[in-house]
Structure formats: structure tokens, C-alpha cells
mmCIF file of C-alpha atoms in Angstrom:
data_model
loop_
_atom_site.group_PDB
_atom_site.id
_atom_site.type_symbol
_atom_site.label_atom_id
_atom_site.label_comp_id
_atom_site.label_asym_id
_atom_site.label_seq_id
_atom_site.Cartn_x
_atom_site.Cartn_y
_atom_site.Cartn_z
ATOM 1 C CA MET Y 1 4.267 -11.386 21.902
ATOM 2 C CA GLU Y 2 2.888 -9.362 24.793
ATOM 3 C CA ALA Y 3 0.833 -6.276 24.021
ATOM 4 C CA LEU Y 4 1.910 -3.030 25.651
ATOM 5 C CA THR Y 5 -0.075 -1.967 28.692
ATOM 6 C CA ALA Y 6 -0.907 1.371 30.230
ATOM 7 C CA GLN Y 7 2.129 0.922 32.497
ATOM 8 C CA SER Y 8 4.499 0.492 29.546
ATOM 9 C CA PRO Y 9 7.452 2.912 29.536
ATOM 10 C CA PRO Y 10 7.101 6.048 27.391
ATOM 11 C CA TRP Y 11 8.853 6.468 24.084
ATOM 12 C CA PRO Y 12 12.528 7.014 24.912
ATOM 13 C CA LYS Y 13 13.950 10.508 24.615
ATOM 14 C CA GLY Y 14 16.959 11.326 22.527
ATOM 15 C CA GLY Y 15 15.624 10.966 19.009
ATOM 16 C CA SER Y 16 15.134 7.406 17.770
ATOM 17 C CA ARG Y 17 15.933 6.667 14.139
ATOM 18 C CA VAL Y 18 13.836 4.565 11.798
ATOM 19 C CA VAL Y 19 14.453 3.515 8.196
ATOM 20 C CA ILE Y 20 11.608 2.202 6.054
ATOM 21 C CA TYR Y 21 12.555 0.316 2.898
ATOM 22 C CA SER Y 22 9.928 0.405 0.155
ATOM 23 C CA HIS Y 23 11.085 -1.046 -3.150
ATOM 24 C CA ASP Y 24 8.191 0.425 -5.201
ATOM 25 C CA THR Y 25 8.741 -1.253 -8.528
ATOM 26 C CA PHE Y 26 5.178 -0.558 -9.634
ATOM 27 C CA GLY Y 27 2.292 1.654 -8.570
ATOM 28 C CA LEU Y 28 1.849 3.726 -5.428
ATOM 29 C CA GLY Y 29 0.824 1.148 -2.830
ATOM 30 C CA HIS Y 30 4.093 0.544 -1.017
ATOM 31 C CA LEU Y 31 5.034 4.214 -0.971
ATOM 32 C CA ARG Y 32 1.684 5.420 0.360
ATOM 33 C CA ARG Y 33 1.668 2.770 3.091
ATOM 34 C CA SER Y 34 5.222 3.642 4.118
ATOM 35 C CA ARG Y 35 4.357 7.343 4.127
ATOM 36 C CA ALA Y 36 1.350 6.778 6.401
ATOM 37 C CA ILE Y 37 3.487 4.817 8.872
ATOM 38 C CA ALA Y 38 6.330 7.342 8.823
ATOM 39 C CA ASN Y 39 4.007 10.290 9.410
ATOM 40 C CA ALA Y 40 2.299 8.467 12.284
ATOM 41 C CA ILE Y 41 5.660 7.742 13.928
ATOM 42 C CA VAL Y 42 6.838 11.356 13.952
ATOM 43 C CA GLU Y 43 3.419 12.600 14.995
ATOM 44 C CA GLU Y 44 3.607 10.393 18.088
ATOM 45 C CA CYS Y 45 7.212 11.306 18.827
ATOM 46 C CA PRO Y 46 8.376 14.556 17.184
ATOM 47 C CA ASP Y 47 12.070 13.991 17.972
ATOM 48 C CA THR Y 48 12.156 10.759 15.946
ATOM 49 C CA SER Y 49 13.746 10.788 12.492
ATOM 50 C CA VAL Y 50 12.421 8.552 9.729
ATOM 51 C CA VAL Y 51 14.038 7.950 6.352
ATOM 52 C CA ILE Y 52 12.099 6.208 3.583
ATOM 53 C CA ILE Y 53 14.220 4.442 0.968
ATOM 54 C CA SER Y 54 12.193 4.092 -2.218
ATOM 55 C CA GLY Y 55 12.512 3.609 -5.942
ATOM 56 C CA SER Y 56 9.230 5.378 -6.695
ATOM 57 C CA PRO Y 57 9.583 8.012 -9.445
ATOM 58 C CA VAL Y 58 6.823 10.144 -7.870
ATOM 59 C CA ILE Y 59 7.945 10.155 -4.233
ATOM 60 C CA GLY Y 60 8.914 13.823 -4.527
ATOM 61 C CA ASN Y 61 5.296 14.772 -5.238
ATOM 62 C CA PHE Y 62 4.146 13.805 -1.750
ATOM 63 C CA GLU Y 63 4.294 15.768 1.484
ATOM 64 C CA PHE Y 64 5.827 14.231 4.594
ATOM 65 C CA GLY Y 65 5.630 15.155 8.259
ATOM 66 C CA SER Y 66 8.394 17.054 10.024
ATOM 67 C CA GLY Y 67 11.074 14.511 10.841
ATOM 68 C CA VAL Y 68 10.508 12.412 7.703
ATOM 69 C CA ASP Y 69 12.739 12.459 4.658
ATOM 70 C CA TYR Y 70 13.447 10.073 1.808
ATOM 71 C CA ILE Y 71 16.227 8.656 -0.320
ATOM 72 C CA ARG Y 72 15.262 8.014 -3.926
ATOM 73 C CA ILE Y 73 17.184 5.059 -5.338
ATOM 74 C CA PRO Y 74 17.210 4.366 -9.111
ATOM 75 C CA GLY Y 75 13.854 3.004 -10.208
ATOM 76 C CA VAL Y 76 12.935 -0.226 -11.918
ATOM 77 C CA THR Y 77 9.723 -0.949 -13.783
ATOM 78 C CA LYS Y 78 7.673 -4.033 -14.526
ATOM 79 C CA LEU Y 79 7.242 -5.031 -18.174
ATOM 80 C CA PRO Y 80 4.031 -6.512 -19.656
ATOM 81 C CA ASP Y 81 5.630 -9.983 -19.690
ATOM 82 C CA GLY Y 82 6.247 -9.793 -15.932
ATOM 83 C CA ASP Y 83 9.980 -9.127 -16.195
ATOM 84 C CA TYR Y 84 11.712 -5.947 -15.022
ATOM 85 C CA ARG Y 85 14.100 -3.366 -16.416
ATOM 86 C CA SER Y 86 15.829 -0.222 -15.206
ATOM 87 C CA LEU Y 87 13.368 2.673 -15.296
ATOM 88 C CA ASN Y 88 15.649 5.523 -16.400
ATOM 89 C CA LEU Y 89 19.264 4.382 -16.395
ATOM 90 C CA ASN Y 90 20.635 2.855 -19.590
ATOM 91 C CA VAL Y 91 22.120 -0.121 -17.763
ATOM 92 C CA GLU Y 92 21.280 -3.787 -17.396
ATOM 93 C CA LEU Y 93 18.890 -4.735 -14.603
ATOM 94 C CA ASP Y 94 21.582 -6.575 -12.632
ATOM 95 C CA GLU Y 95 23.761 -3.477 -12.598
ATOM 96 C CA ALA Y 96 20.835 -1.294 -11.519
ATOM 97 C CA VAL Y 97 20.035 -3.702 -8.676
ATOM 98 C CA GLY Y 98 23.685 -3.725 -7.608
ATOM 99 C CA PHE Y 99 23.685 0.071 -7.524
ATOM 100 C CA ARG Y 100 20.481 0.137 -5.463
ATOM 101 C CA GLU Y 101 21.889 -2.470 -3.082
ATOM 102 C CA ALA Y 102 25.044 -0.433 -2.496
ATOM 103 C CA LEU Y 103 23.060 2.747 -1.872
ATOM 104 C CA ILE Y 104 20.755 1.018 0.624
ATOM 105 C CA LEU Y 105 23.704 -0.440 2.548
ATOM 106 C CA GLN Y 106 25.547 2.877 2.648
ATOM 107 C CA ALA Y 107 22.408 4.675 3.793
ATOM 108 C CA VAL Y 108 21.860 2.428 6.815
ATOM 109 C CA LYS Y 109 25.559 2.481 7.690
ATOM 110 C CA SER Y 110 25.528 6.276 7.722
ATOM 111 C CA PHE Y 111 22.144 6.789 9.396
ATOM 112 C CA ARG Y 112 22.452 3.940 11.910
ATOM 113 C CA PRO Y 113 18.741 3.330 12.558
ATOM 114 C CA ASP Y 114 17.325 1.835 15.746
ATOM 115 C CA VAL Y 115 14.609 0.095 13.733
ATOM 116 C CA PHE Y 116 14.620 -1.006 10.086
ATOM 117 C CA ILE Y 117 11.174 -1.692 8.600
ATOM 118 C CA VAL Y 118 11.057 -3.624 5.334
ATOM 119 C CA ASP Y 119 7.809 -3.387 3.380
ATOM 120 C CA LYS Y 120 6.402 -6.656 1.982
ATOM 121 C CA GLU Y 121 9.523 -8.281 0.511
ATOM 122 C CA PRO Y 122 11.739 -9.973 3.170
ATOM 123 C CA THR Y 123 14.789 -9.910 0.880
ATOM 124 C CA GLY Y 124 13.895 -6.734 -1.008
ATOM 125 C CA PHE Y 125 13.775 -6.508 -4.781
ATOM 126 C CA ARG Y 126 15.950 -9.345 -6.095
ATOM 127 C CA GLY Y 127 17.698 -9.693 -2.739
ATOM 128 C CA GLU Y 128 18.991 -6.126 -2.679
ATOM 129 C CA VAL Y 129 18.235 -5.549 1.009
ATOM 130 C CA ILE Y 130 20.075 -8.631 2.357
ATOM 131 C CA PRO Y 131 23.475 -6.901 2.835
ATOM 132 C CA ALA Y 132 21.733 -4.173 4.842
ATOM 133 C CA LEU Y 133 19.938 -6.793 6.947
ATOM 134 C CA GLU Y 134 23.221 -8.590 7.615
ATOM 135 C CA TYR Y 135 24.939 -5.386 8.691
ATOM 136 C CA LEU Y 136 22.076 -4.090 10.822
ATOM 137 C CA GLN Y 137 21.536 -7.406 12.576
ATOM 138 C CA ARG Y 138 25.168 -7.446 13.665
ATOM 139 C CA ALA Y 139 24.894 -3.796 14.720
ATOM 140 C CA GLY Y 140 21.960 -4.478 17.049
ATOM 141 C CA CYS Y 141 19.248 -2.749 14.997
ATOM 142 C CA ARG Y 142 15.755 -4.200 15.385
ATOM 143 C CA LEU Y 143 14.454 -5.617 12.117
ATOM 144 C CA VAL Y 144 10.758 -5.589 11.220
ATOM 145 C CA LEU Y 145 8.913 -7.006 8.235
ATOM 146 C CA GLY Y 146 5.669 -5.152 7.525
ATOM 147 C CA ILE Y 147 3.164 -6.816 5.204
ATOM 148 C CA ARG Y 148 -0.324 -5.988 4.017
ATOM 149 C CA ASP Y 149 -3.374 -8.010 5.019
ATOM 150 C CA VAL Y 150 -3.355 -10.141 1.844
ATOM 151 C CA MET Y 151 -0.300 -11.170 -0.169
ATOM 152 C CA ASP Y 152 -1.563 -13.666 -2.742
ATOM 153 C CA GLU Y 153 -3.312 -17.001 -3.020
ATOM 154 C CA PRO Y 154 -1.305 -19.749 -1.256
ATOM 155 C CA ALA Y 155 -0.730 -21.707 -4.470
ATOM 156 C CA LEU Y 156 1.321 -18.800 -5.832
ATOM 157 C CA LEU Y 157 2.704 -17.274 -2.634
ATOM 158 C CA VAL Y 158 4.450 -20.411 -1.363
ATOM 159 C CA PRO Y 159 6.524 -21.141 -4.508
ATOM 160 C CA GLU Y 160 7.287 -17.432 -4.933
ATOM 161 C CA TRP Y 161 8.659 -17.157 -1.404
ATOM 162 C CA GLU Y 162 10.651 -20.363 -1.842
ATOM 163 C CA ARG Y 163 12.157 -19.063 -5.084
ATOM 164 C CA LYS Y 164 13.152 -15.785 -3.420
ATOM 165 C CA GLU Y 165 14.292 -17.584 -0.234
ATOM 166 C CA ALA Y 166 11.981 -15.168 1.559
ATOM 167 C CA ARG Y 167 10.824 -17.658 4.180
ATOM 168 C CA GLN Y 168 14.426 -18.375 5.183
ATOM 169 C CA ALA Y 169 15.152 -14.641 5.365
ATOM 170 C CA LEU Y 170 12.084 -14.066 7.545
ATOM 171 C CA ILE Y 171 13.244 -16.727 10.001
ATOM 172 C CA ARG Y 172 16.881 -15.643 9.992
ATOM 173 C CA TYR Y 173 16.672 -11.872 10.230
ATOM 174 C CA TYR Y 174 13.408 -10.449 11.492
ATOM 175 C CA ASP Y 175 12.647 -9.696 15.116
ATOM 176 C CA GLU Y 176 8.992 -8.917 14.421
ATOM 177 C CA VAL Y 177 6.409 -9.218 11.650
ATOM 178 C CA TRP Y 178 3.635 -6.634 11.466
ATOM 179 C CA VAL Y 179 0.565 -7.613 9.465
ATOM 180 C CA TYR Y 180 -1.387 -4.467 8.626
ATOM 181 C CA GLY Y 181 -4.746 -6.189 8.951
ATOM 182 C CA LEU Y 182 -6.759 -8.496 11.202
ATOM 183 C CA LYS Y 183 -6.355 -12.211 11.763
ATOM 184 C CA ASP Y 184 -10.127 -12.638 11.631
ATOM 185 C CA VAL Y 185 -10.124 -11.192 8.120
ATOM 186 C CA TYR Y 186 -7.156 -13.054 6.596
ATOM 187 C CA GLU Y 187 -3.880 -14.703 7.575
ATOM 188 C CA PRO Y 188 -1.462 -13.864 4.741
ATOM 189 C CA LEU Y 189 1.389 -16.120 5.921
ATOM 190 C CA ALA Y 190 -0.665 -19.119 7.059
ATOM 191 C CA ALA Y 191 0.331 -21.288 4.090
ATOM 192 C CA LEU Y 192 4.072 -20.887 4.738
ATOM 193 C CA ASN Y 193 4.084 -23.314 7.688
ATOM 194 C CA LEU Y 194 6.260 -21.043 9.814
ATOM 195 C CA PRO Y 195 7.861 -22.401 13.008
ATOM 196 C CA PRO Y 196 5.966 -21.633 16.252
ATOM 197 C CA GLU Y 197 8.669 -19.239 17.449
ATOM 198 C CA ILE Y 198 8.230 -17.188 14.255
ATOM 199 C CA GLU Y 199 4.431 -17.205 14.592
ATOM 200 C CA GLN Y 200 4.909 -15.633 18.023
ATOM 201 C CA ARG Y 201 6.708 -12.695 16.400
ATOM 202 C CA ILE Y 202 3.638 -11.778 14.316
ATOM 203 C CA THR Y 203 1.472 -8.845 15.381
ATOM 204 C CA TYR Y 204 -1.826 -8.172 13.594
ATOM 205 C CA THR Y 205 -2.086 -4.404 13.856
ATOM 206 C CA GLY Y 206 -5.429 -3.732 12.222
ATOM 207 C CA TYR Y 207 -5.768 -1.520 9.153
ATOM 208 C CA LEU Y 208 -3.883 1.762 8.864
ATOM 209 C CA ARG Y 209 -6.246 4.651 9.491
ATOM 210 C CA ARG Y 210 -5.950 7.627 7.140
ATOM 211 C CA GLU Y 211 -6.617 11.284 7.875
ATOM 212 C CA VAL Y 212 -7.417 14.242 5.643
ATOM 213 C CA PRO Y 213 -4.220 16.314 5.163
ATOM 214 C CA ALA Y 214 -4.109 19.568 7.094
ATOM 215 C CA THR Y 215 -3.244 21.555 3.963
ATOM 216 C CA PRO Y 216 -5.647 21.749 1.000
ATOM 217 C CA SER Y 217 -5.079 20.054 -2.316
ATOM 218 C CA LEU Y 218 -3.786 22.322 -5.079
ATOM 219 C CA VAL Y 219 -5.692 20.330 -7.686
ATOM 220 C CA ARG Y 220 -8.790 21.999 -9.135
ATOM 221 C CA TYR Y 221 -11.840 19.788 -8.733
ATOM 222 C CA PRO Y 222 -14.486 19.429 -11.461
ATOM 223 C CA LYS Y 223 -17.909 21.074 -10.996
ATOM 224 C CA ILE Y 224 -19.453 17.641 -10.497
ATOM 225 C CA THR Y 225 -17.818 17.476 -7.057
ATOM 226 C CA LYS Y 226 -20.136 20.248 -5.799
ATOM 227 C CA GLN Y 227 -23.005 17.738 -5.740
ATOM 228 C CA PRO Y 228 -23.222 14.076 -4.620
ATOM 229 C CA PHE Y 229 -20.820 12.112 -6.800
ATOM 230 C CA ILE Y 230 -19.041 8.789 -7.157
ATOM 231 C CA LEU Y 231 -15.243 8.792 -7.128
ATOM 232 C CA VAL Y 232 -13.661 6.183 -9.395
ATOM 233 C CA THR Y 233 -10.018 5.554 -8.560
ATOM 234 C CA THR Y 234 -7.520 2.937 -9.734
ATOM 235 C CA GLY Y 235 -4.595 3.966 -7.548
ATOM 236 C CA GLY Y 236 -1.521 4.549 -9.663
ATOM 237 C CA GLY Y 237 -3.552 3.789 -12.767
ATOM 238 C CA GLY Y 238 -1.040 1.507 -14.431
ATOM 239 C CA ASP Y 239 -3.430 -1.438 -14.429
ATOM 240 C CA GLY Y 240 -6.822 0.231 -14.132
ATOM 241 C CA ASP Y 241 -7.887 0.436 -17.773
ATOM 242 C CA ASP Y 242 -10.515 -2.300 -17.507
ATOM 243 C CA LEU Y 243 -12.267 -0.692 -14.547
ATOM 244 C CA ILE Y 244 -12.325 2.764 -16.143
ATOM 245 C CA ASP Y 245 -13.641 1.328 -19.414
ATOM 246 C CA TRP Y 246 -16.361 -0.587 -17.556
ATOM 247 C CA VAL Y 247 -17.526 2.485 -15.626
ATOM 248 C CA ILE Y 248 -17.641 4.667 -18.740
ATOM 249 C CA SER Y 249 -19.623 1.971 -20.561
ATOM 250 C CA ALA Y 250 -22.194 2.033 -17.732
ATOM 251 C CA TYR Y 251 -22.810 5.747 -18.324
ATOM 252 C CA GLU Y 252 -23.005 5.121 -22.067
ATOM 253 C CA ALA Y 253 -25.753 2.523 -21.507
ATOM 254 C CA ASP Y 254 -29.461 3.291 -21.930
ATOM 255 C CA GLN Y 255 -30.163 2.953 -18.192
ATOM 256 C CA SER Y 256 -27.198 4.921 -16.906
ATOM 257 C CA PRO Y 257 -26.663 5.659 -13.188
ATOM 258 C CA GLU Y 258 -28.290 8.802 -11.798
ATOM 259 C CA MET Y 259 -25.356 9.913 -9.661
ATOM 260 C CA PRO Y 260 -22.470 11.498 -11.628
ATOM 261 C CA ALA Y 261 -18.905 10.222 -11.343
ATOM 262 C CA VAL Y 262 -15.383 11.627 -11.342
ATOM 263 C CA ILE Y 263 -12.672 9.347 -12.694
ATOM 264 C CA LEU Y 264 -9.200 9.795 -11.224
ATOM 265 C CA PHE Y 265 -6.699 8.337 -13.691
ATOM 266 C CA GLY Y 266 -3.527 8.127 -11.607
ATOM 267 C CA PRO Y 267 0.043 9.025 -12.666
ATOM 268 C CA PHE Y 268 0.862 5.772 -14.464
ATOM 269 C CA VAL Y 269 -2.072 5.496 -16.868
ATOM 270 C CA ASN Y 270 -1.097 5.001 -20.498
ATOM 271 C CA ARG Y 271 -1.285 8.355 -22.303
ATOM 272 C CA ASP Y 272 -2.929 7.005 -25.443
ATOM 273 C CA GLN Y 273 -5.486 5.110 -23.393
ATOM 274 C CA ARG Y 274 -6.199 8.203 -21.321
ATOM 275 C CA ARG Y 275 -6.791 10.245 -24.470
ATOM 276 C CA SER Y 276 -9.285 7.645 -25.686
ATOM 277 C CA PHE Y 277 -11.082 7.657 -22.344
ATOM 278 C CA MET Y 278 -11.274 11.457 -22.311
ATOM 279 C CA GLU Y 279 -12.956 11.487 -25.710
ATOM 280 C CA ARG Y 280 -15.694 9.188 -24.379
ATOM 281 C CA ILE Y 281 -15.983 11.050 -21.047
ATOM 282 C CA SER Y 282 -16.430 14.396 -22.826
ATOM 283 C CA ARG Y 283 -19.616 13.060 -24.431
ATOM 284 C CA GLN Y 284 -21.185 12.122 -21.079
ATOM 285 C CA PRO Y 285 -22.611 14.988 -18.973
ATOM 286 C CA LYS Y 286 -22.526 12.845 -15.829
ATOM 287 C CA LEU Y 287 -18.807 12.108 -16.147
ATOM 288 C CA ASP Y 288 -15.637 14.096 -15.594
ATOM 289 C CA ALA Y 289 -12.009 13.194 -14.973
ATOM 290 C CA MET Y 290 -8.854 14.228 -13.179
ATOM 291 C CA SER Y 291 -5.270 13.174 -13.736
ATOM 292 C CA PHE Y 292 -3.670 12.766 -10.304
ATOM 293 C CA ASP Y 293 -4.029 14.111 -6.774
ATOM 294 C CA THR Y 294 -1.351 13.432 -4.153
ATOM 295 C CA LYS Y 295 -3.904 14.472 -1.509
ATOM 296 C CA ILE Y 296 -6.639 12.155 -2.670
ATOM 297 C CA GLU Y 297 -7.966 12.041 0.891
ATOM 298 C CA HIS Y 298 -9.662 15.427 0.346
ATOM 299 C CA LEU Y 299 -11.449 14.082 -2.727
ATOM 300 C CA MET Y 300 -12.434 10.869 -0.969
ATOM 301 C CA GLU Y 301 -13.927 12.788 1.924
ATOM 302 C CA LYS Y 302 -16.060 14.840 -0.504
ATOM 303 C CA ALA Y 303 -17.259 11.783 -2.428
ATOM 304 C CA THR Y 304 -20.614 10.153 -1.722
ATOM 305 C CA ALA Y 305 -19.332 6.725 -2.746
ATOM 306 C CA ILE Y 306 -16.178 5.147 -4.127
ATOM 307 C CA VAL Y 307 -15.506 2.662 -6.908
ATOM 308 C CA ALA Y 308 -12.043 1.126 -6.796
ATOM 309 C CA MET Y 309 -9.997 -1.963 -7.551
ATOM 310 C CA GLY Y 310 -9.518 -2.571 -3.864
ATOM 311 C CA GLY Y 311 -5.794 -2.201 -3.313
ATOM 312 C CA TYR Y 312 -4.655 -2.024 0.289
ATOM 313 C CA ASN Y 313 -4.357 1.750 0.639
ATOM 314 C CA THR Y 314 -7.670 2.509 -1.036
ATOM 315 C CA PHE Y 315 -9.369 -0.050 1.201
ATOM 316 C CA CYS Y 316 -7.909 1.680 4.275
ATOM 317 C CA GLU Y 317 -9.232 5.019 3.016
ATOM 318 C CA ILE Y 318 -12.696 3.601 2.353
ATOM 319 C CA LEU Y 319 -12.828 2.386 5.967
ATOM 320 C CA SER Y 320 -11.283 5.559 7.406
ATOM 321 C CA PHE Y 321 -13.679 7.940 5.626
ATOM 322 C CA ASP Y 322 -16.633 5.591 6.086
ATOM 323 C CA LYS Y 323 -17.596 5.505 2.420
ATOM 324 C CA ARG Y 324 -19.987 3.221 0.613
ATOM 325 C CA ALA Y 325 -17.781 1.375 -1.846
ATOM 326 C CA LEU Y 326 -17.933 -0.917 -4.831
ATOM 327 C CA ILE Y 327 -14.786 -2.986 -5.266
ATOM 328 C CA VAL Y 328 -13.918 -4.289 -8.734
ATOM 329 C CA PRO Y 329 -10.780 -6.316 -8.038
ATOM 330 C CA ARG Y 330 -8.142 -7.205 -10.527
ATOM 331 C CA THR Y 331 -7.454 -10.954 -10.770
ATOM 332 C CA ARG Y 332 -4.186 -10.878 -12.719
ATOM 333 C CA PRO Y 333 -1.301 -11.309 -12.058
ATOM 334 C CA ARG Y 334 -2.331 -11.737 -8.386
ATOM 335 C CA LEU Y 335 -5.583 -12.553 -6.601
ATOM 336 C CA GLU Y 336 -4.673 -10.227 -3.717
ATOM 337 C CA GLN Y 337 -7.412 -7.683 -4.472
ATOM 338 C CA HIS Y 338 -9.987 -10.375 -5.145
ATOM 339 C CA ILE Y 339 -9.279 -12.149 -1.844
ATOM 340 C CA ARG Y 340 -9.531 -8.855 0.078
ATOM 341 C CA ALA Y 341 -12.772 -7.923 -1.673
ATOM 342 C CA VAL Y 342 -14.356 -11.316 -0.967
ATOM 343 C CA GLU Y 343 -13.499 -11.089 2.738
ATOM 344 C CA ALA Y 344 -14.607 -7.448 3.006
ATOM 345 C CA GLU Y 345 -17.926 -8.222 1.330
ATOM 346 C CA ARG Y 346 -18.374 -11.198 3.667
ATOM 347 C CA LEU Y 347 -18.079 -8.805 6.609
ATOM 348 C CA GLY Y 348 -20.483 -6.327 5.007
ATOM 349 C CA LEU Y 349 -17.885 -3.571 4.626
ATOM 350 C CA VAL Y 350 -18.141 -3.200 0.825
ATOM 351 C CA SER Y 351 -19.898 -4.658 -2.195
ATOM 352 C CA MET Y 352 -17.954 -6.431 -4.919
ATOM 353 C CA LEU Y 353 -18.330 -6.723 -8.680
ATOM 354 C CA SER Y 354 -16.011 -9.082 -10.494
ATOM 355 C CA ASP Y 355 -15.528 -10.282 -14.047
ATOM 356 C CA TYR Y 356 -13.888 -13.390 -12.596
ATOM 357 C CA THR Y 357 -17.032 -15.498 -13.072
ATOM 358 C CA GLU Y 358 -19.557 -13.289 -14.898
ATOM 359 C CA ALA Y 359 -19.615 -11.204 -18.058
ATOM 360 C CA ARG Y 360 -18.410 -7.604 -17.899
ATOM 361 C CA THR Y 361 -21.523 -5.891 -19.294
ATOM 362 C CA PRO Y 362 -22.447 -2.188 -19.024
ATOM 363 C CA GLU Y 363 -25.762 -3.167 -17.445
ATOM 364 C CA ARG Y 364 -24.080 -5.034 -14.556
ATOM 365 C CA MET Y 365 -21.904 -2.034 -13.745
ATOM 366 C CA ALA Y 366 -24.780 0.448 -14.074
ATOM 367 C CA SER Y 367 -26.899 -1.618 -11.689
ATOM 368 C CA ALA Y 368 -24.062 -1.875 -9.158
ATOM 369 C CA LEU Y 369 -23.491 1.896 -9.287
ATOM 370 C CA ARG Y 370 -27.190 2.578 -8.706
ATOM 371 C CA ASN Y 371 -27.193 0.271 -5.663
ATOM 372 C CA LEU Y 372 -24.388 2.237 -4.004
ATOM 373 C CA SER Y 373 -26.754 4.911 -2.672
ATOM 374 C CA THR Y 374 -28.593 2.414 -0.448
ATOM 375 C CA GLN Y 375 -25.615 0.340 0.593
ATOM 376 C CA PRO Y 376 -24.634 0.318 4.326
ATOM 377 C CA ARG Y 377 -21.571 2.284 5.368
ATOM 378 C CA PRO Y 378 -18.568 0.429 6.873
ATOM 379 C CA SER Y 379 -19.311 2.021 10.269
ATOM 380 C CA GLU Y 380 -22.575 0.094 10.401
ATOM 381 C CA VAL Y 381 -20.538 -3.097 10.809
ATOM 382 C CA THR Y 382 -18.747 -3.788 14.105
ATOM 383 C CA VAL Y 383 -15.271 -5.257 13.632
ATOM 384 C CA PRO Y 384 -13.110 -4.868 16.780
ATOM 385 C CA GLY Y 385 -9.709 -3.267 16.143
ATOM 386 C CA LEU Y 386 -10.468 -2.677 12.474
ATOM 387 C CA LEU Y 387 -8.627 0.670 12.195
ATOM 388 C CA ASP Y 388 -6.122 0.359 15.053
ATOM 389 C CA GLY Y 389 -3.141 -0.190 12.749
ATOM 390 C CA LEU Y 390 -1.204 3.031 13.346
ATOM 391 C CA ASP Y 391 -1.801 2.885 17.100
ATOM 392 C CA ARG Y 392 -0.363 -0.615 17.226
ATOM 393 C CA VAL Y 393 2.605 0.400 15.079
ATOM 394 C CA GLN Y 394 3.347 3.257 17.468
ATOM 395 C CA GLU Y 395 3.127 0.872 20.423
ATOM 396 C CA ARG Y 396 5.500 -1.640 18.875
ATOM 397 C CA LEU Y 397 7.968 1.128 17.976
ATOM 398 C CA LYS Y 398 7.982 2.245 21.599
ATOM 399 C CA ALA Y 399 8.818 -1.278 22.685
ATOM 400 C CA LEU Y 400 11.558 -1.709 20.087
ATOM 401 C CA THR Y 401 13.299 1.620 20.681
ATOM 402 C CA GLN Y 402 13.946 1.278 24.387
ATOM 403 C CA PRO Y 403 17.565 2.262 25.146
ATOM 404 C CA ARG Y 404 19.984 -0.446 24.039
ATOM 405 C CA ALA Y 405 23.580 -0.583 22.940
ATOM 406 C CA TYR Y 406 24.308 0.031 19.267
ATOM 407 C CA MET Y 407 27.439 -1.771 18.130
ATOM 408 C CA PRO Y 408 30.164 0.486 16.720
ATOM 409 C CA ALA Y 409 30.332 0.453 12.950
ATOM 410 C CA SER Y 410 33.817 -1.070 12.990
ATOM 411 C CA GLU Y 411 32.571 -4.088 14.945
ATOM 412 C CA ALA Y 412 29.414 -4.494 12.882
ATOM 413 C CA ALA Y 413 31.479 -4.646 9.716
ATOM 414 C CA GLU Y 414 33.497 -7.607 10.971
#
């Protein structure tokens, strides 16, 4: 695929239309990535309209740029055993998926996008996006699969994609694949043995740079944030209990870290677990906590260092705000975070602490927190194109939205 040059034609006038599908069955990752891309698109071209289709129950808490709106489809949630159920509706999962599928198809038929970007899952949740792909392909819409830098270890990714028939869908439907990372860091689809013509459709964009929102956060920050502090964040918080417990235990140890810390729970933390954590935090003068901040970028910019599980969005923010960071990756049910942390530490961008091979003791965490103050910043490492992700996305959108015929709905339905 040829990169755009300085002589490339400008973004076409007339108001292009983009739909981003983000299934969001768990956490905030897909939604926050889709939001960053949507806002970057309308910032580059104000007459573009972007609709995000998402099942996230908290999508309404976020601000979007002018020209961006969203459709909230009924949510589903992941159970402890790995299965799923309808989040709010009292219906069987199959019926909920059928309802979501119908809403997605009707949305794209009505909005008639020029480009349809599917986040991570080529077939959507349980195949729900396939009818929309079929319709849009016939209608002449350009179809893009956007995936993060790391999906999972090959031993799990390959059988998962075969079970979902995702590889076949990628080959059949998608005009382009955007990997929101760098090939020199990781190749998330390398194990799938894709045909050469499909490999040529892949663009490694670099990571998606984040900016501090123009408007201030309405959340009241603890007094600790008026001095150098460590921000501890687990994203949505639904699977961050172990990290929070480990950090608190470090401050409960005899040789606790000198720098205080603020723990950001996230909207999906278990209420009973949060109450237990707050009881322990209240006894530590160097600790405080917050529930949730949709404009976490403000807090990250204020922080001296960051401790996180290393999900994709948090990693982008660590790079964007040039923060010293300790990554404590989760290893279940996926090794995605662990793989990213290993590669980032190899490049010297972060340090990593894992319970994958060593004991999870308070002393290990306390020592790692103390070492943060002397750790190099990401900017001290030169990685070409590291944060060019949004620029590359804007370039590819320009190429894909050049004037072209859009098939009438009556013909596309045939």
C-alpha cells in the first residue's frame, strides 16, 4: 500500500461520513480508542460526520468533538466463567445479539457511510456485524478493520479466529487493515498466515497520540495531587483488583515508598471490593483514591509517574504525556498486556513488574515504586513513528474518501 505524499489530493469537500463499530462488551478500551479516532477525524475535517456504534453503558459520560455522535446498542457483559449475557435486558443472549445486529444494519443503511471502521473483531460480537458488512460492501462503502498493537499470544489467537471465522471475514470483506502500533514492536496478525495480497492491505499507523482535553475535568482531585504523586489506574477497573491490592500492600509495608499515590478505581470496580480498599487506604497518609474521571488525561498530565496494567489506551497516554511508568500486566484470560509490557520494556519505554514468574510481595512493589523517580522517560528513547497513529489514520481516510459512486440502497439490497 502506497503512503500518501505531499502531492496527495486534499480531503474531499461535501461532508464524508464515517461509522465506527465498537462492540464494547467489557471495559473502556474499545470505546476510548474509537473516541480518539473519531475526534481526530473531525478535527482534521470539520465537515465530516462520524457515528460510533457501541454497547458501552458509559458512552454517554464522555465528550465528543463537533461532528461526532453515537448510537448506544443494548449492552452485553462478560461473566466470570468467560461466557456472556445481556447487560440490562431480560432476554436470552441470542435475542440480544439479534437485536443489536438489526440495529447496526439499520443504522448503516440510514446513514450510508463512506467508510466503515470495525474495531478489533472482524465479524463483530458473535457475528453481529456481518450483515452490515455484506450490505456496505455491495453499496461501495470502504471497509476497514482497526486493531490494537497486540491481540493475544498466537497459540490462543489462531484457534479463536478460526472459531469465529474471523480470518475468512478479514479476507472477504476488508479493504484495509490498520494496526494501531509499529511493526518493529509487534506484528499482531503474523501467526494467521494471511495471503500476500491481504498483507499488502495492512498499514502500521503507530500509536494513537492523546491530548489533554480543552475543557477542565469536573472531578475534584485529592490534596495529594498538589505535590509529586504516582497515579495508579486500572482502566475500567473491572479486572484491576490485584494491582490495587498490591500497591496498597506496598504502602502498608515497613519500607513504604516516599512518593504518595492516588488510586483511580474506574467505573466497573466491584463495590464491595472498593469499600474494602477504601478502608485500607484511609489508614495510609500517603494514599488517596478517586472513583472515575472521563478526562483522565488531566490527571495523567499532573502525575509524576504512572502505575497501570498496560492496556492499549493507557500505554498510548503514557507515551503521549511522557510519563515514567511501571506496568503490571494482567496475564489472564489473555497475555495481551504482558506481551506489550515485555516489548515496551525491551525498548526502554517503561519498566515492568509481573507476578507471572515471581511472588507478589509488598516489598517487590515498594521497591519498584521507589525506582520510578529515577527511571528514564519515554522521550529519552528514539522510536521512529512511535506516536504517528492519528496522523496516519487521517491520511488513510483522505485516500479512502475520494469521490466515488455510492450504490443506491435499492441496488445494494439485491
